[in-house]
Amino acid sequence: MSENTPAHARVRTLDEYHAAYQQSVEDPDAFWAAVAEPFTWRRKWGSVRGGQFSPEGQSTWFDGATLNITENCLDRHLEQRANKLAIIFEPNDPRTRHLRLTYRELHAQVCEMANVLKKNGVKKGDRVVLYLPMIPQLAIAVLACARIGAVHGVVFAGFSAAAIADRINDAQASFVITADALERGAKQIPVKSVVDEALAQCPSVKRMLVVEHTGWPVQMVADRDVWFHEEVMEVDKNCPAEEMAAEDPLFILYTSGSTGKPKGVVHTQAGYMVWADYTFRNVFQVEENDVYWCTADIGWVTGHTYGLYGPLLAGSTTVLFEGVPTFPSPGRFWEVIDKHNVTIFYTAPTAIRSLMAAPIDHVLAYSLSSLRILGSVGEPINEEAWHWYHQHVGKGRCPIVDTWWQTETGGIMISAMAGITPSVPARAGLPLPGVQPVLLNQDGTEIKGNDQEGYLAIKGSWPGIIRTTWGDHARAQQTYFQPYPGYYFTGDGARRDEQGLYRIIGRVDDVINVSGHRFGTAEIESAINESEFVVESAVVGYPHDVKGQGIYAYVICQNGVPTTDIDIQRTEASIVEAVVAHIGRIAKPDKIQLVSGLPKTRSGKIMRRILRKVAEGETTNLGDVTTLLDPLVVDEIVAGKK
Ligand code: ATP
Ligand code: MG
């Protein structure tokens, strides 16, 4: 990028990748010290890596250093980039005006909001829960917390009151920031009233700051609720950044909960910062004039690291989008790309698949000529979606980075570096420098060599590694470090292909064992999705007398659920044919249920534990469904069980 991108912070060729990788493994201290050098530190670190990477311990990075991440996201850029756009806000309704904030303006607004928080009693170390739509104030509030050393906990503004209350209570938050309402497609949805309901169960919360967004009427509770626009009139535009220790918590983020009770993943100041910046610059091969758009909500880790912190640390321009991909039409993403000349676009397979189902004219109506790099995250991208994305969005000219990582890893772990390391459909690719993936057997021995499959684990620590789960360190130890001592356990299964590229097969729990043959659910789904009738599918295993496990497929069809026998038969036959053609007879689904929707979390992931229970015949005790996008699909699925 510019003067503050020294050579070691940025890999530009395949040879440089190999050299950086080798150094990161052989001499991690020297490698990461060099990467960390150009940041703004109040005090330098004592040790680069420390603590204990063990089931009992906890890693530390840059311990002894002090810093403030917002000085690195904002103040540091004011000399060279004060008038450069930091944030382009694209509202839900394209007829309303978009908004642009330069680095200077963003800096000022963050300082003001930080002062509002201080005025209302928020102190370093306090937990502040943010329940806000994707508007600039969400980004500003996150940074304002970081400015004063408060720990932010963003809760996606679509979660139910019960889900908010769980998270507030787990974090023992004393302060909440929210808005009156949000806009989503053609609808306005009240927001503050949901928090009001939650707070009935949350004695720790003393105050709530309310941002006026849509003008929706709200009830302000005396002695608890204050308006942002009133408070901000009374504060200074200057807010010196709090000096934070490297290992002070920066944020708590609850994972999407597709596998059970949400975990409060904790990331700290320095390691997270260095990891977010390094992975952002390298994976997306960012240049000074890029306009970068990550469609993820800041409520997810992708929005934290690649919607906000990564781009701002790198001094880039990031697009913040309030709306949905299908409003006012399924061409909205493409329209926004042309409108703001987006050069790097990062989205999720679930969005790609839903837009694939719309007539292709919605894409063809836009030039998309500004694009140079495309990214995918959140789940394995099936080959059909990969090719569609590559051909129709990237016009065959943009490399795709399929980025594998987790809330717990803080940033991207395995991915192509755009245009540099190999990008192959259905492969995340090679590990980033600093990441040592291994495949383990069930007994924990490493599987060497290529063309192998096993449990994906990471040997050794990296700067963005999860430090703890909030209030329950034992849970982090049990979940990630005890299963295979000496490794961080990802919970995902993976295959290392003939060339050493990693393919993520899916969660370990999602592997189906049919008569001794192990299949990843993603593999079977990818095959099913090849049928011309299919939009999306989810498969799970269920107990089968003969095979051990049988395959139960839930399938969404192109033109809705077929109603006539002949259509049903034709669809099912095509599904079976696709599986037989792409995998083999052995992976043929035993049961196929045609459905109108799948139980998805708000981040677009299928909540398989529900599908598994239904397939197993358990239809009453389905557990917490409050984080589902549309809990009603569960009723339909239960009713239609095969
Ligand atoms: P929970 O841990 O609460 O069940 P979650 O795992 O869905 O929630 P995230 O941390 O957002 O929460 O998601 C990480 C998971 O998403 C990975 O472990 C992996 O299963 C999947 N994933 C993310 N990116 C990719 C990718 N590029 N390819 C394949 N799988 C991916
Ligand atoms: Mg997970």
XYZ file of C-alpha atoms and ligand atoms in Angstrom:
674
model
C 0.000 0.000 0.000
C 1.802 3.134 1.066
C 4.718 4.194 3.208
C 3.335 2.336 6.178
C 3.190 -1.005 4.412
C 6.712 -2.285 4.814
C 7.724 -5.284 2.787
C 7.328 -7.846 5.572
C 3.756 -6.731 6.245
C 2.699 -7.569 2.745
C 3.325 -10.580 0.538
C 3.215 -9.822 -3.187
C 4.408 -12.938 -4.962
C 4.234 -16.681 -4.488
C 7.920 -16.753 -3.581
C 7.360 -14.085 -0.962
C 4.489 -16.117 0.420
C 6.697 -19.171 0.835
C 9.461 -17.097 2.406
C 7.067 -15.363 4.801
C 5.441 -18.671 5.703
C 8.753 -20.298 6.420
C 9.958 -17.456 8.593
C 6.650 -17.331 10.456
C 7.095 -20.976 11.413
C 10.844 -20.998 12.027
C 11.154 -17.700 13.835
C 7.704 -16.460 14.765
C 9.011 -13.908 17.243
C 11.096 -12.128 14.636
C 8.378 -12.429 12.029
C 5.608 -10.934 14.146
C 7.843 -8.303 15.700
C 8.577 -7.020 12.193
C 4.886 -7.072 11.239
C 3.925 -5.259 14.446
C 6.655 -2.630 14.249
C 4.831 0.042 12.148
C 1.780 0.265 14.425
C 1.426 3.086 16.923
C 2.463 1.767 20.318
C 2.518 3.754 23.521
C 5.004 1.243 24.884
C 6.674 -1.658 23.079
C 6.150 -5.270 24.124
C 8.300 -7.302 26.453
C 7.707 -10.592 24.634
C 6.143 -11.261 21.250
C 4.639 -14.629 22.142
C 4.098 -15.672 25.703
C 1.737 -17.332 28.093
C 1.080 -20.989 27.634
C -0.314 -22.671 24.580
C -1.648 -25.595 26.563
C -4.953 -26.969 27.804
C -4.447 -25.222 31.148
C -2.995 -21.981 29.937
C -3.642 -19.065 27.689
C -1.517 -17.504 24.962
C -0.373 -13.923 25.165
C 0.877 -11.716 22.341
C 2.926 -8.545 22.593
C 2.635 -8.737 26.355
C 3.933 -5.689 28.141
C 2.979 -3.398 25.267
C 0.430 -0.620 25.642
C -1.609 0.924 22.877
C -5.031 2.001 21.770
C -6.448 0.313 18.687
C -8.362 3.451 17.668
C -5.127 5.432 17.454
C -4.121 2.831 14.896
C -7.474 2.914 13.084
C -7.870 6.697 13.089
C -5.264 9.085 14.539
C -2.400 7.400 12.706
C -4.069 8.122 9.348
C -4.774 11.790 9.952
C -1.436 12.909 8.601
C -1.727 11.239 5.194
C -5.384 10.329 4.836
C -7.433 12.894 6.752
C -9.602 13.617 3.718
C -9.730 10.070 2.445
C -13.067 8.308 2.840
C -13.076 5.924 5.757
C -16.712 4.842 5.541
C -19.251 4.955 2.751
C -22.680 4.294 4.179
C -25.259 2.866 1.785
C -28.739 3.023 3.341
C -31.423 0.397 3.092
C -33.485 2.493 0.709
C -31.472 3.552 -2.341
C -33.673 6.623 -2.722
C -32.348 8.056 0.528
C -28.936 9.662 0.393
C -25.830 7.738 1.139
C -23.316 9.231 3.525
C -19.558 9.488 3.419
C -17.211 9.953 6.339
C -13.582 10.908 5.894
C -10.983 9.728 8.358
C -11.018 13.192 9.948
C -14.808 13.116 10.339
C -14.876 9.583 11.644
C -12.172 10.438 14.154
C -14.188 13.417 15.403
C -17.406 11.443 15.668
C -15.744 8.598 17.521
C -14.275 11.068 19.994
C -17.669 12.663 20.537
C -19.408 9.371 21.120
C -16.600 8.308 23.444
C -17.177 11.455 25.449
C -20.901 10.751 25.576
C -20.118 7.322 27.020
C -17.775 8.821 29.593
C -20.317 11.472 30.523
C -22.760 8.672 31.207
C -20.424 6.846 33.503
C -18.848 4.217 31.227
C -15.342 3.338 32.382
C -12.426 1.303 31.158
C -13.223 -2.401 31.497
C -17.015 -1.929 31.583
C -18.986 -4.069 29.169
C -21.160 -2.183 26.719
C -23.701 -4.086 24.630
C -24.463 -2.644 21.211
C -27.766 -3.524 19.611
C -27.831 -1.315 16.565
C -28.705 -1.552 12.888
C -25.932 -1.377 10.285
C -25.685 2.393 10.389
C -22.580 4.551 10.842
C -23.356 4.945 14.544
C -22.748 1.224 15.032
C -19.217 1.537 13.678
C -18.731 4.733 15.642
C -20.019 3.154 18.857
C -17.679 0.157 18.509
C -14.711 2.466 18.087
C -15.905 4.790 20.870
C -15.877 1.859 23.291
C -12.389 0.915 22.168
C -11.296 4.545 22.529
C -12.085 4.577 26.241
C -11.209 0.961 26.940
C -14.748 -0.316 27.422
C -15.311 -3.874 26.189
C -17.817 -3.917 23.336
C -20.264 -6.728 22.848
C -22.169 -6.307 19.618
C -25.415 -8.232 19.420
C -26.911 -8.526 15.944
C -29.980 -6.280 15.767
C -32.330 -9.034 14.790
C -31.913 -11.221 17.836
C -34.860 -11.650 20.150
C -35.232 -10.054 23.571
C -34.385 -13.411 25.171
C -31.182 -13.730 23.179
C -30.151 -10.169 24.086
C -30.875 -10.767 27.755
C -28.758 -13.952 27.766
C -25.816 -12.078 26.309
C -26.146 -9.008 28.534
C -26.346 -11.178 31.614
C -23.459 -13.351 30.574
C -21.305 -10.256 29.985
C -22.715 -8.420 33.019
C -22.990 -5.336 30.848
C -23.809 -2.037 32.522
C -24.575 -0.013 29.427
C -26.508 -0.562 26.198
C -26.472 1.426 22.971
C -29.428 1.003 20.650
C -31.579 2.824 18.087
C -35.272 3.541 17.740
C -35.844 1.217 14.796
C -34.229 -0.239 11.715
C -35.108 -0.506 8.081
C -35.004 -3.845 6.387
C -36.256 -4.018 2.830
C -39.715 -2.487 2.671
C -40.192 -2.777 6.428
C -39.356 -0.742 9.492
C -38.681 -2.873 12.525
C -38.666 -1.479 16.053
C -35.374 -2.035 17.853
C -35.390 -0.221 21.167
C -38.610 -1.886 22.292
C -36.913 -5.279 21.941
C -34.124 -4.114 24.246
C -36.704 -2.689 26.658
C -38.206 -6.151 26.893
C -34.804 -7.737 27.415
C -33.825 -5.287 30.131
C -36.647 -6.494 32.325
C -34.349 -9.503 32.895
C -31.063 -7.565 33.107
C -30.381 -5.912 36.472
C -26.779 -5.060 35.557
C -27.773 -2.435 32.974
C -27.783 1.084 34.396
C -28.116 3.173 31.295
C -29.146 3.025 27.660
C -28.063 5.395 24.926
C -30.557 5.697 22.080
C -29.690 6.741 18.537
C -32.485 8.284 16.521
C -32.524 6.607 13.137
C -35.960 6.258 11.572
C -38.035 8.438 13.891
C -40.037 5.453 15.122
C -41.773 6.353 18.422
C -40.061 4.982 21.509
C -40.646 5.097 25.209
C -37.755 6.619 27.127
C -37.378 5.268 30.649
C -36.565 8.054 33.123
C -33.163 7.785 34.823
C -32.140 5.037 32.444
C -32.483 6.114 28.806
C -30.824 9.081 27.107
C -30.844 10.296 23.504
C -27.557 10.364 21.697
C -28.401 13.554 19.787
C -29.067 15.394 23.037
C -26.042 14.097 24.887
C -23.682 14.838 22.030
C -24.508 18.552 22.182
C -22.872 18.718 25.573
C -19.544 17.053 24.924
C -16.152 17.956 23.578
C -14.886 16.836 20.150
C -11.616 15.773 21.678
C -11.122 12.496 23.454
C -7.646 11.265 24.239
C -7.381 7.520 23.778
C -7.111 5.336 26.855
C -3.807 3.514 27.197
C -4.605 -0.208 27.093
C -2.468 -3.198 27.941
C -1.909 -5.601 25.047
C -3.908 -8.339 26.744
C -6.813 -6.228 28.013
C -10.050 -7.447 26.460
C -11.192 -5.505 23.392
C -14.471 -7.245 22.761
C -16.737 -10.140 23.527
C -18.577 -11.676 20.633
C -21.055 -14.485 20.992
C -20.780 -17.124 18.292
C -23.752 -17.695 16.094
C -24.963 -20.597 18.107
C -25.421 -23.102 15.338
C -24.089 -25.772 17.690
C -25.617 -24.914 21.062
C -25.354 -22.319 23.867
C -23.551 -19.239 22.535
C -19.998 -18.774 23.707
C -18.683 -15.322 24.606
C -15.475 -15.340 22.600
C -12.961 -12.833 23.968
C -10.345 -11.045 21.873
C -7.724 -8.695 23.226
C -6.104 -5.476 22.023
C -2.741 -5.996 20.395
C -2.795 -9.501 18.940
C -6.213 -9.004 17.407
C -5.123 -5.699 15.890
C -2.003 -7.101 14.278
C -3.839 -10.174 13.012
C -6.800 -8.201 11.600
C -4.499 -5.842 9.745
C -2.088 -8.470 8.445
C -4.758 -10.838 7.186
C -6.834 -8.057 5.648
C -3.981 -6.564 3.629
C -2.657 -9.891 2.488
C -5.736 -11.918 1.676
C -7.366 -9.096 -0.254
C -4.097 -7.664 -1.570
C -5.360 -4.217 -0.731
C -4.068 -1.123 -2.514
C -4.429 2.514 -1.512
C -7.333 3.316 -3.823
C -9.458 0.269 -3.203
C -13.084 0.611 -2.215
C -13.773 -2.420 -0.146
C -17.153 -3.871 0.745
C -17.786 -6.643 3.212
C -21.513 -7.368 3.328
C -21.442 -8.988 6.779
C -23.237 -7.244 9.609
C -20.945 -5.881 12.319
C -22.896 -8.204 14.604
C -20.736 -11.071 13.288
C -17.014 -11.471 13.591
C -16.630 -10.940 9.847
C -18.142 -7.492 10.272
C -15.787 -6.781 13.192
C -12.559 -7.841 11.537
C -13.213 -7.201 7.851
C -16.048 -4.675 7.884
C -14.447 -2.395 10.417
C -11.127 -2.990 12.143
C -9.126 -4.507 9.260
C -10.034 -1.862 6.676
C -9.598 1.049 9.085
C -6.281 -0.250 10.380
C -5.101 -0.404 6.782
C -6.418 3.085 6.008
C -8.888 1.757 3.438
C -12.355 2.882 2.431
C -15.021 0.486 3.693
C -18.659 0.312 2.613
C -21.309 -0.152 5.278
C -24.632 -1.411 3.965
C -27.821 -1.249 5.965
C -30.049 -3.172 3.586
C -30.642 -6.671 2.260
C -29.455 -8.212 -1.016
C -32.951 -8.443 -2.457
C -34.347 -4.970 -1.859
C -35.612 -3.211 -3.894
C -34.557 -6.008 -6.272
C -32.112 -8.907 -6.364
C -29.806 -6.564 -8.276
C -29.091 -4.432 -5.224
C -25.582 -5.734 -4.469
C -24.553 -5.188 -8.060
C -26.088 -1.748 -8.143
C -24.183 -0.730 -5.015
C -20.935 -2.061 -6.483
C -21.351 0.114 -9.585
C -22.540 3.117 -7.591
C -19.511 3.247 -5.299
C -16.992 1.643 -7.654
C -16.343 -1.190 -5.255
C -13.095 -2.977 -6.073
C -13.077 -5.737 -3.452
C -16.287 -7.538 -2.545
C -16.602 -10.016 0.314
C -19.829 -11.918 0.956
C -21.252 -15.292 2.017
C -22.248 -18.354 -0.026
C -25.791 -18.142 1.294
C -26.161 -14.684 -0.300
C -24.609 -15.872 -3.534
C -26.948 -18.857 -3.741
C -30.026 -16.752 -3.112
C -28.998 -14.268 -5.825
C -28.206 -17.106 -8.218
C -31.821 -18.140 -7.984
C -32.958 -14.758 -9.352
C -33.040 -14.101 -13.101
C -29.543 -13.403 -14.416
C -30.699 -10.059 -15.859
C -30.336 -8.615 -12.382
C -26.603 -9.101 -12.665
C -26.275 -8.328 -16.338
C -27.842 -4.902 -15.832
C -24.667 -3.681 -14.116
C -21.141 -3.356 -15.398
C -19.267 -4.539 -12.286
C -16.166 -3.322 -14.055
C -14.654 -1.787 -10.909
C -14.352 -5.186 -9.212
C -10.959 -6.816 -8.961
C -11.210 -9.304 -6.095
C -14.045 -11.412 -4.690
C -14.275 -13.163 -1.350
C -16.455 -15.756 0.342
C -16.854 -16.640 4.004
C -19.060 -18.461 6.466
C -19.437 -21.939 5.076
C -17.956 -24.013 2.301
C -18.856 -22.480 -1.045
C -20.198 -25.179 -3.319
C -18.695 -25.461 -6.786
C -21.791 -24.326 -8.612
C -21.974 -21.115 -6.581
C -18.213 -20.589 -6.958
C -18.447 -20.764 -10.741
C -21.488 -18.528 -10.882
C -19.750 -15.948 -8.692
C -16.581 -16.171 -10.746
C -18.277 -15.979 -14.132
C -21.172 -13.587 -13.601
C -19.924 -11.300 -10.864
C -16.178 -11.469 -11.433
C -16.605 -11.765 -15.230
C -13.947 -14.440 -15.168
C -11.262 -11.917 -14.282
C -11.402 -11.580 -10.471
C -9.665 -14.071 -8.207
C -11.937 -15.547 -5.531
C -10.670 -15.962 -1.995
C -12.562 -18.638 -0.079
C -11.628 -17.659 3.449
C -11.844 -20.206 6.235
C -11.817 -18.927 9.798
C -13.915 -18.718 12.943
C -15.023 -16.202 15.550
C -12.412 -17.800 17.757
C -9.546 -17.281 15.324
C -10.065 -13.516 15.115
C -9.188 -13.430 11.439
C -8.702 -15.482 8.297
C -6.603 -18.630 8.743
C -6.743 -20.591 5.506
C -7.382 -18.810 2.226
C -5.875 -17.876 -1.055
C -4.080 -14.565 -1.116
C -5.835 -12.975 -4.059
C -3.960 -13.600 -7.262
C -0.933 -15.050 -5.442
C -1.617 -18.429 -3.888
C -3.887 -20.963 -5.640
C -7.617 -20.363 -5.773
C -9.458 -23.556 -6.638
C -13.234 -24.077 -6.354
C -14.244 -25.756 -3.095
C -10.788 -25.280 -1.576
C -9.965 -22.664 1.027
C -6.356 -23.208 -0.077
C -3.128 -22.653 1.806
C -2.670 -21.410 5.363
C -1.663 -17.801 5.958
C 1.781 -17.133 7.384
C 1.669 -17.884 11.094
C -0.937 -20.624 10.757
C 0.079 -24.280 11.045
C -2.928 -26.446 10.238
C -2.767 -30.172 10.913
C -5.136 -33.057 10.285
C -5.686 -35.294 13.267
C -6.999 -38.791 13.679
C -9.689 -39.378 16.211
C -6.975 -40.409 18.677
C -5.081 -37.176 18.136
C -2.195 -38.364 16.005
C -1.175 -36.143 13.123
C -1.957 -37.407 9.657
C 0.989 -36.577 7.438
C 1.140 -36.157 3.694
C -1.293 -34.983 1.067
C -4.547 -36.463 -0.132
C -5.641 -37.007 3.459
C -8.611 -36.192 5.598
C -9.104 -35.626 9.318
C -9.986 -33.260 12.120
C -8.647 -29.799 11.464
C -6.514 -28.433 14.287
C -3.920 -25.676 14.549
C -0.484 -26.246 15.969
C 0.941 -23.337 17.924
C -0.530 -19.979 18.699
C -1.175 -17.046 16.356
C -1.827 -13.400 17.287
C -5.621 -13.506 16.844
C -6.289 -16.674 18.834
C -9.237 -16.662 21.276
C -8.034 -15.809 24.768
C -10.964 -17.058 26.803
C -14.712 -17.443 26.863
C -16.121 -14.641 28.966
C -16.622 -15.571 32.605
C -15.872 -19.232 31.959
C -12.260 -19.904 31.116
C -12.775 -23.614 31.692
C -15.218 -23.727 28.812
C -12.638 -22.328 26.398
C -10.087 -24.824 27.671
C -12.489 -27.732 27.322
C -13.766 -26.736 23.931
C -10.599 -25.738 22.138
C -7.493 -26.935 23.944
C -8.273 -30.081 25.900
C -9.587 -32.289 23.087
C -6.057 -32.535 21.599
C -3.362 -31.135 23.904
C -0.851 -29.023 22.020
C -3.374 -28.029 19.390
C -6.230 -25.616 18.984
C -9.184 -27.772 17.946
C -11.405 -26.165 15.309
C -14.363 -28.529 15.371
C -14.194 -28.710 11.577
C -13.133 -31.577 9.382
C -10.860 -30.982 6.417
C -9.135 -32.659 3.504
C -5.661 -31.819 2.287
C -5.710 -32.460 -1.444
C -2.946 -33.749 -3.719
C -1.434 -30.274 -3.912
C -1.638 -29.593 -0.194
C -4.622 -27.266 -0.502
C -7.166 -27.478 2.291
C -10.795 -28.223 1.655
C -13.126 -27.677 4.592
C -15.570 -30.550 4.778
C -17.799 -29.138 7.481
C -18.154 -29.469 11.191
C -16.881 -32.671 12.693
C -20.337 -33.289 14.116
C -21.672 -33.092 10.583
C -19.769 -36.022 9.221
C -22.122 -38.839 8.301
C -20.899 -42.398 8.524
C -22.782 -44.599 6.085
C -21.799 -48.246 6.356
C -18.283 -47.202 7.352
C -17.944 -44.575 4.628
C -17.503 -41.061 5.974
C -19.105 -38.192 4.109
C -19.031 -34.513 4.913
C -22.460 -32.978 4.740
C -21.079 -30.208 2.520
C -19.962 -32.734 -0.055
C -23.378 -34.352 -0.327
C -25.144 -31.012 -0.368
C -22.892 -29.745 -3.090
C -23.883 -32.770 -5.184
C -27.597 -32.342 -4.479
C -27.371 -28.676 -5.448
C -26.185 -29.717 -8.891
C -29.722 -30.868 -9.688
C -31.465 -28.336 -11.877
C -34.478 -28.314 -9.561
C -32.556 -27.450 -6.402
C -31.723 -24.093 -4.837
C -30.296 -25.252 -1.542
C -30.127 -28.314 0.645
C -29.070 -29.553 4.051
C -28.298 -33.159 4.899
C -27.947 -34.793 8.286
C -27.384 -38.293 9.523
C -29.938 -40.321 11.455
C -29.682 -43.737 13.088
C -30.155 -46.493 10.524
C -30.475 -50.188 11.462
C -28.380 -51.465 8.628
C -26.021 -48.699 7.635
C -25.304 -47.222 11.042
C -26.301 -43.839 9.747
C -28.692 -42.965 6.997
C -28.749 -39.749 4.995
C -31.704 -37.440 5.426
C -31.863 -34.552 2.935
C -33.894 -31.390 3.311
C -34.149 -29.688 -0.059
C -35.400 -26.297 -1.230
C -36.579 -26.378 -4.848
C -36.200 -23.790 -7.557
C -39.930 -23.124 -7.969
C -41.170 -23.743 -4.460
C -42.253 -27.071 -3.009
C -43.686 -29.217 -5.837
C -47.255 -30.276 -5.257
C -48.088 -32.931 -7.830
C -46.848 -36.502 -7.469
C -45.202 -36.376 -10.828
C -43.260 -33.221 -9.971
C -42.216 -34.623 -6.637
C -40.984 -37.825 -8.227
C -39.137 -36.005 -10.937
C -37.423 -33.726 -8.405
C -36.446 -36.587 -6.124
C -35.139 -38.620 -9.013
C -33.022 -35.718 -10.172
C -31.591 -35.266 -6.662
C -30.660 -38.921 -6.409
C -29.170 -38.835 -9.875
C -27.019 -35.819 -8.982
C -25.650 -37.539 -5.880
C -24.966 -40.761 -7.732
C -23.213 -38.858 -10.506
C -21.055 -36.672 -8.254
C -20.275 -38.971 -5.336
C -21.683 -42.438 -5.931
C -24.563 -44.696 -5.071
C -23.367 -45.112 -1.509
C -24.163 -41.464 -0.680
C -27.717 -41.632 -2.046
C -30.099 -39.942 0.419
C -32.363 -42.391 2.225
C -34.994 -39.776 2.815
C -35.698 -36.580 0.954
C -37.959 -33.907 2.355
C -38.842 -31.030 0.038
C -39.175 -27.857 2.107
C -39.810 -24.183 1.519
C -37.068 -23.046 3.882
C -34.317 -24.221 6.218
C -33.777 -23.202 9.837
C -31.046 -20.624 9.488
C -29.305 -18.483 12.006
C -29.291 -14.770 11.381
C -25.853 -15.099 9.871
C -27.231 -17.478 7.272
C -26.002 -20.752 8.711
C -28.150 -23.801 8.865
C -28.909 -24.877 12.404
C -28.285 -28.526 11.823
C -28.932 -29.676 15.337
C -32.635 -28.995 14.686
C -32.630 -30.906 11.415
C -30.771 -33.754 13.101
C -33.338 -33.966 15.862
C -36.240 -33.977 13.441
C -34.556 -36.655 11.324
C -34.051 -38.712 14.466
C -37.767 -38.434 15.192
C -37.361 -36.035 18.121
C -39.795 -33.237 17.373
C -40.689 -31.675 20.688
C -37.510 -30.757 22.525
C -35.712 -28.767 19.841
C -33.779 -26.424 22.140
C -33.211 -22.704 21.774
C -34.527 -21.399 18.457
C -34.459 -17.694 19.365
C -31.533 -16.949 17.102
C -33.275 -18.324 14.023
C -34.167 -16.042 11.176
C -37.576 -17.609 10.794
C -38.614 -19.966 13.596
C -41.785 -20.880 11.642
C -39.895 -23.031 9.158
C -39.263 -25.419 12.036
C -42.991 -26.109 12.320
C -43.231 -26.819 8.616
C -40.275 -29.174 8.776
C -41.657 -31.032 11.772
C -45.040 -31.364 10.046
C -43.516 -32.722 6.865
C -41.122 -35.196 8.476
C -40.488 -38.350 6.460
P -20.971 -21.936 16.853
O -19.492 -22.109 17.046
O -21.636 -21.223 17.955
O -21.660 -23.186 16.443
P -20.367 -20.909 14.224
O -19.250 -21.891 14.226
O -21.355 -20.974 13.121
O -21.150 -20.940 15.611
P -18.613 -18.785 13.326
O -17.407 -18.630 14.158
O -19.215 -17.566 12.746
O -19.743 -19.439 14.208
O -18.326 -19.725 12.102
C -17.151 -20.481 11.930
C -17.449 -21.745 11.174
O -18.001 -21.450 9.887
C -16.228 -22.581 10.862
O -15.876 -23.392 11.955
C -16.685 -23.374 9.646
O -17.472 -24.488 10.030
C -17.553 -22.395 8.906
N -16.794 -21.665 7.877
C -16.455 -20.369 7.880
N -15.834 -20.018 6.750
C -15.738 -21.117 5.989
C -15.196 -21.411 4.684
N -14.628 -20.477 3.930
N -15.285 -22.681 4.252
C -15.867 -23.620 4.995
N -16.410 -23.419 6.205
C -16.352 -22.176 6.706
Mg -17.946 -22.490 15.675
